[in-house]
GROMACS .gro file of C-alpha atoms in nm:
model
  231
    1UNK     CA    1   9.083  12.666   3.564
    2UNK     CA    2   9.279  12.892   3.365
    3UNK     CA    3   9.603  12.781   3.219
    4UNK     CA    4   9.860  13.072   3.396
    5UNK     CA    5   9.662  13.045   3.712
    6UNK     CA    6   9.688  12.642   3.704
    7UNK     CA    7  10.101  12.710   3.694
    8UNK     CA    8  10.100  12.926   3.963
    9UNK     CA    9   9.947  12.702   4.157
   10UNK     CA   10  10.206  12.428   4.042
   11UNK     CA   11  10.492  12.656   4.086
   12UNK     CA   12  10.394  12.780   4.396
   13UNK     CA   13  10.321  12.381   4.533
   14UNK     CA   14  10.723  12.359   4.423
   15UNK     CA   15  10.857  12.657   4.657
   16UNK     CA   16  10.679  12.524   4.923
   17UNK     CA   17  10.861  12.195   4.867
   18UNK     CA   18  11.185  12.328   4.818
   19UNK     CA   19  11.151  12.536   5.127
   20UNK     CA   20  11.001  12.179   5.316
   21UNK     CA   21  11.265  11.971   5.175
   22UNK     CA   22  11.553  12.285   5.313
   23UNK     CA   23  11.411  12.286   5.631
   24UNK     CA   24  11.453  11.926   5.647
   25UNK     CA   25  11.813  11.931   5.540
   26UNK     CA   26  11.901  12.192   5.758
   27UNK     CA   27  11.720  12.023   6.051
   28UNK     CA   28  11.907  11.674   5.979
   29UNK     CA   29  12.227  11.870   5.965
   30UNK     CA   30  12.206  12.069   6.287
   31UNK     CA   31  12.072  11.741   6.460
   32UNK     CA   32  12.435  11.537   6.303
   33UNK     CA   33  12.602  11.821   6.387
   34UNK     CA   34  12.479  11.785   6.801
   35UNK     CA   35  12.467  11.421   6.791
   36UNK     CA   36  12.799  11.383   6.651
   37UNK     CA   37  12.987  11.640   6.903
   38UNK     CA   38  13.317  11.471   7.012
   39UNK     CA   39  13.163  11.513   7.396
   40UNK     CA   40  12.815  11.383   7.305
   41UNK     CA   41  12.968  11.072   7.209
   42UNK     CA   42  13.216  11.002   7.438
   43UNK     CA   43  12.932  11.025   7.687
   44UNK     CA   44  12.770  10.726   7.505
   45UNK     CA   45  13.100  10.577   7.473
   46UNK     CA   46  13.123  10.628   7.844
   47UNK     CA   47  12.799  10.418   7.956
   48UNK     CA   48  12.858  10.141   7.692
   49UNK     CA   49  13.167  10.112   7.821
   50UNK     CA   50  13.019  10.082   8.185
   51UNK     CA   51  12.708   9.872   8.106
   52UNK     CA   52  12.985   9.609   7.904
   53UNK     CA   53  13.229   9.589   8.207
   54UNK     CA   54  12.947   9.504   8.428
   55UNK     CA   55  12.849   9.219   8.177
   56UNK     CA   56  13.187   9.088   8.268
   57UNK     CA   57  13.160   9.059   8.568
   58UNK     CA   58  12.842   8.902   8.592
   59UNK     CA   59  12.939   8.682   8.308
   60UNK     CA   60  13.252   8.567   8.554
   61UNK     CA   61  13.001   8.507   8.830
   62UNK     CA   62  12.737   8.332   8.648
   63UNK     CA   63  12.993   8.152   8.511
   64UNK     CA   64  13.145   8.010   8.826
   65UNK     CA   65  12.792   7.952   8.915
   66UNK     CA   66  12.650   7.741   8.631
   67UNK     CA   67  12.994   7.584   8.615
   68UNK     CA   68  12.969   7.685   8.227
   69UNK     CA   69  13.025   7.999   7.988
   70UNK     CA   70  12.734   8.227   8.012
   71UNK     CA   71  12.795   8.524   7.734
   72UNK     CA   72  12.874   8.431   7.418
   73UNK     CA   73  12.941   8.742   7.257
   74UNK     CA   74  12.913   9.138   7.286
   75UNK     CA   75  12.865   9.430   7.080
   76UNK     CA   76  12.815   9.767   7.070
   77UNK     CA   77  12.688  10.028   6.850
   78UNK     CA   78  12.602  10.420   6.879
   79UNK     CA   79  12.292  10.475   6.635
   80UNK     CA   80  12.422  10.696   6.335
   81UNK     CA   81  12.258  11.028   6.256
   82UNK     CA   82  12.058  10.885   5.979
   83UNK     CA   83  11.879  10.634   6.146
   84UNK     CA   84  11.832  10.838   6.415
   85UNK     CA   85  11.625  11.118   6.180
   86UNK     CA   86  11.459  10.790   6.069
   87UNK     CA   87  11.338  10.633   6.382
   88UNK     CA   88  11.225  11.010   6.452
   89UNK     CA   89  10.994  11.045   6.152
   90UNK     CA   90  10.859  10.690   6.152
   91UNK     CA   91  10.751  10.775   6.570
   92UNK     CA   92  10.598  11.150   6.409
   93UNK     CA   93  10.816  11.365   6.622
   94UNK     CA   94  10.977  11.654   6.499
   95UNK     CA   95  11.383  11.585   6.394
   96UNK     CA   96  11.577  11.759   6.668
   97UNK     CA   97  11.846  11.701   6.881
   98UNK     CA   98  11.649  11.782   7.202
   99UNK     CA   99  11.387  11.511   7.100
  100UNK     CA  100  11.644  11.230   7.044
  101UNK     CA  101  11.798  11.255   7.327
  102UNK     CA  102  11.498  11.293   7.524
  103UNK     CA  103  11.275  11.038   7.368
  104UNK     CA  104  11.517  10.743   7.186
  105UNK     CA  105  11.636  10.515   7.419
  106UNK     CA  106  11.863  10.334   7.211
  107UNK     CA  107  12.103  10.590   7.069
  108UNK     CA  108  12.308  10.343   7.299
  109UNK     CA  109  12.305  10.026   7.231
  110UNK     CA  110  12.469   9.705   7.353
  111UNK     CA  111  12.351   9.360   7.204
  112UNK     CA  112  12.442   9.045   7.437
  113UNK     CA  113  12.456   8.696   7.295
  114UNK     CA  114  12.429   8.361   7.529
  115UNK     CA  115  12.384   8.016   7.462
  116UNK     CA  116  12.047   7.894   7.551
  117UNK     CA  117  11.785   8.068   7.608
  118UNK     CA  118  11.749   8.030   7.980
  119UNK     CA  119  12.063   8.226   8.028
  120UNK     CA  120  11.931   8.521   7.890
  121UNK     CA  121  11.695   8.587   8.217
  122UNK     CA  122  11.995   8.502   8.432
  123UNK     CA  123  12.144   8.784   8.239
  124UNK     CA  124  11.892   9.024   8.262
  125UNK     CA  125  11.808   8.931   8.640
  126UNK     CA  126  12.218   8.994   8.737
  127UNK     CA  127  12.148   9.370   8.566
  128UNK     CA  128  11.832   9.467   8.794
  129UNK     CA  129  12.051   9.376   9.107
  130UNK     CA  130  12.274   9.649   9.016
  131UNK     CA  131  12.297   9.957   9.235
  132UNK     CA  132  12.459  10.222   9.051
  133UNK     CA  133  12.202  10.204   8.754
  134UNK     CA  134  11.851  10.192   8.694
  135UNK     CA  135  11.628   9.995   8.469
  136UNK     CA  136  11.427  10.208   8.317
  137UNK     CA  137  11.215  10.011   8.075
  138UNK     CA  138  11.198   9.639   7.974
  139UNK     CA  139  11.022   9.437   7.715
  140UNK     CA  140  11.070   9.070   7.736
  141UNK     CA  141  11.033   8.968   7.318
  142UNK     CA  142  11.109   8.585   7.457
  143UNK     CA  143  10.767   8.567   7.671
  144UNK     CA  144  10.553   8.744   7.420
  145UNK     CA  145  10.755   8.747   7.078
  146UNK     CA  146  10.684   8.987   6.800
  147UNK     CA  147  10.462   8.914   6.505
  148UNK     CA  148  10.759   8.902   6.321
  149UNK     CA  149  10.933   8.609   6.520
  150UNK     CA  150  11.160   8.833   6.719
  151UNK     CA  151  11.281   8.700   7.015
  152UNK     CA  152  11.464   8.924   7.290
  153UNK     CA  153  11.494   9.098   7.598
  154UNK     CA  154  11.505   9.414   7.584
  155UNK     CA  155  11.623   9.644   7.885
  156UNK     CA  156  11.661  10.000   7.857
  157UNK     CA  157  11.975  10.087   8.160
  158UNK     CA  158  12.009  10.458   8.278
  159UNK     CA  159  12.392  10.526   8.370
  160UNK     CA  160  12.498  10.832   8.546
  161UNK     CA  161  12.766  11.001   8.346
  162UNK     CA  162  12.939  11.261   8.552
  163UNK     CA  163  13.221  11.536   8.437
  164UNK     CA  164  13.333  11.841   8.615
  165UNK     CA  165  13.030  11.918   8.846
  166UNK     CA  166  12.760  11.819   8.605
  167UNK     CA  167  12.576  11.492   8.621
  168UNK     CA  168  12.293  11.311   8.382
  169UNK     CA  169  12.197  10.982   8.297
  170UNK     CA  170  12.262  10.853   7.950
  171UNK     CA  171  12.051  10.558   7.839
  172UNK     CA  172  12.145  10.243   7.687
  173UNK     CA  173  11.941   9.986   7.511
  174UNK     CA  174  12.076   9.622   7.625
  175UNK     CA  175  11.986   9.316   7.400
  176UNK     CA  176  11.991   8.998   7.551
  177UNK     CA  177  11.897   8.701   7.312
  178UNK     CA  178  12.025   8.363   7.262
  179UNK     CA  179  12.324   8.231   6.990
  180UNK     CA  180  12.047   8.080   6.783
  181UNK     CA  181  11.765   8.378   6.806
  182UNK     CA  182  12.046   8.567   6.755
  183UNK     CA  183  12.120   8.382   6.407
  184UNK     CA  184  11.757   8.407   6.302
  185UNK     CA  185  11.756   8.786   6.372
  186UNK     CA  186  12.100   8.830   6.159
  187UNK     CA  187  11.970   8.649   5.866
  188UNK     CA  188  11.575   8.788   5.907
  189UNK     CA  189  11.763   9.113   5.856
  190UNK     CA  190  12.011   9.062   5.555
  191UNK     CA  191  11.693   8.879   5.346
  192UNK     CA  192  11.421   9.167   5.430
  193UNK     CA  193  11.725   9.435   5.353
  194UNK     CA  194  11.606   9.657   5.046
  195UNK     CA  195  11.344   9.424   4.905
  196UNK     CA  196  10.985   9.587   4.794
  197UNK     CA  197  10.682   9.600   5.010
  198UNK     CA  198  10.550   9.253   4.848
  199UNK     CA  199  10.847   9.067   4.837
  200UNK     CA  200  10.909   9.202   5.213
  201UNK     CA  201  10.568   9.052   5.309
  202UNK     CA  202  10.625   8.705   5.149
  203UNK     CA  203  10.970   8.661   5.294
  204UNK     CA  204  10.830   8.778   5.643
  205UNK     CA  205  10.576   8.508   5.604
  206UNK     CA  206  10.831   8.294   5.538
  207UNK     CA  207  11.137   8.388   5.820
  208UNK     CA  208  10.814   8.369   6.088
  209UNK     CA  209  10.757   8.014   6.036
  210UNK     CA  210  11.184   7.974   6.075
  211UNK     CA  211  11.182   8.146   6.364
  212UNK     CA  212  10.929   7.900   6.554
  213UNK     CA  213  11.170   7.578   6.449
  214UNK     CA  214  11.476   7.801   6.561
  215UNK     CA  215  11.234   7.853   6.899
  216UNK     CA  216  11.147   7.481   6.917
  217UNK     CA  217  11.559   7.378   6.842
  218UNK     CA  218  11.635   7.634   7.135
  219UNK     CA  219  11.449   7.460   7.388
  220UNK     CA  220  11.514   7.151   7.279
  221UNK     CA  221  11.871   7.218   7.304
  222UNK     CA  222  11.789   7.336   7.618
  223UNK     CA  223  11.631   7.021   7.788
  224UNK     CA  224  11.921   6.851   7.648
  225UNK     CA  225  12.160   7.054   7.868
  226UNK     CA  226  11.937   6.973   8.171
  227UNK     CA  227  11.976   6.632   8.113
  228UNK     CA  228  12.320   6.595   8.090
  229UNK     CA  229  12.384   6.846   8.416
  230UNK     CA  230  12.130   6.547   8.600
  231UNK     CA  231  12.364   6.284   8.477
   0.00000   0.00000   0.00000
């Protein structure tokens, strides 16, 4: 191939980059720029806020029930822009606002810690009883745990958000897991964070086998509780 012909080709492989990697920017930007509207979030805000006072309540009657705390902890997070274009290119679907909001279902999210591991369906059993929201979508991680170790319930809540005369249903992704598969998900996180594709593998490898001791302490801990309440 001729020498000026082989640098228009390379040149013109470099606009169409440029223009790719512009289109991308602009996309991202337009998408933060939705996403991050003032009423867009309050609207999450909203059904976090709805989805956590519920938890307390059914933490107060479960509770008074098992004659014990239930919840150990909440939290709450709406996803950032950035991870958002992320979770959009790793599922192949085009970076815009309409396809977030219509296809992510935890934009939302709350994460609920409790103390052993049989709580956690109490939990999640208290939240299909509810009337004013639907469950959408559940995966139960504790029944059939990731490859990785993860263990987790997983229920995806649709809460009617209504202003003015206009009403929709925002999603939220709930998290229900136990103190100590909570711990092993913490630390399986900060020691895969940033770390190359090999040492990534060998410390998954690794955090698996942890996370069937951390399984086998849970219930353990569990049957120990049972005990006692027989006693």
């Amino acid at each position: 191939m001729p020498r000026k012909a082989s640098k228009k080709i390379k040149k013109r492989i470099e606009i169409e980059e440029n223009q790719i990697g512009a289109g991308k920017l602009q996309a991202e930007n337009l998408l933060k720029e939705q996403i991050e509207d003032p009423m867009m979030q309050l609207r999450y805000a909203y059904a976090i806020d709805v989805i956590q006072a519920r938890l307390k309540l059914v933490n107060a009657d479960l509770t008074e029930q098992n004659h014990r705390q239930i919840i150990r902890s909440m939290s709450s997070r709406i996803k950032s822009t950035e991870s958002i274009c992320k979770k959009l290119v790793k599922k192949e679907r085009e970076v815009t606002f309409e396809n977030a909001v219509a296809t992510l279902n935890d934009i939302a999210g709350i994460r609920v810690v409790c103390y052993f591991c049989d709580d956690i369906y109490q939990i999640a059993t208290a939240l299909r009883r509810q009337c004013d929201f639907r469950i959408i979508k559940e995966k139960d991680y504790v029944s059939n745990p990731k490859k990785s170790g993860y263990q987790s319930i997983h229920l995806i809540v649709g809460v009617p958000v209504t202003y003015n005369e206009e009403k929709e249903e925002v999603r939220v992704e709930v998290q229900i897991r136990s103190f100590a598969m909570d711990y092993w998900a913490e630390l399986d996180t900060q020691m895969c964070y940033k770390k190359d594709a090999g040492q990534i593998l060998n410390v998954e490898r690794e955090t698996k086998d942890y996370s069937d001791v951390i399984a086998k302490v849970d219930n353990k801990m569990l049957e120990l509780r049972r005990r006692i309440e027989k006693m």
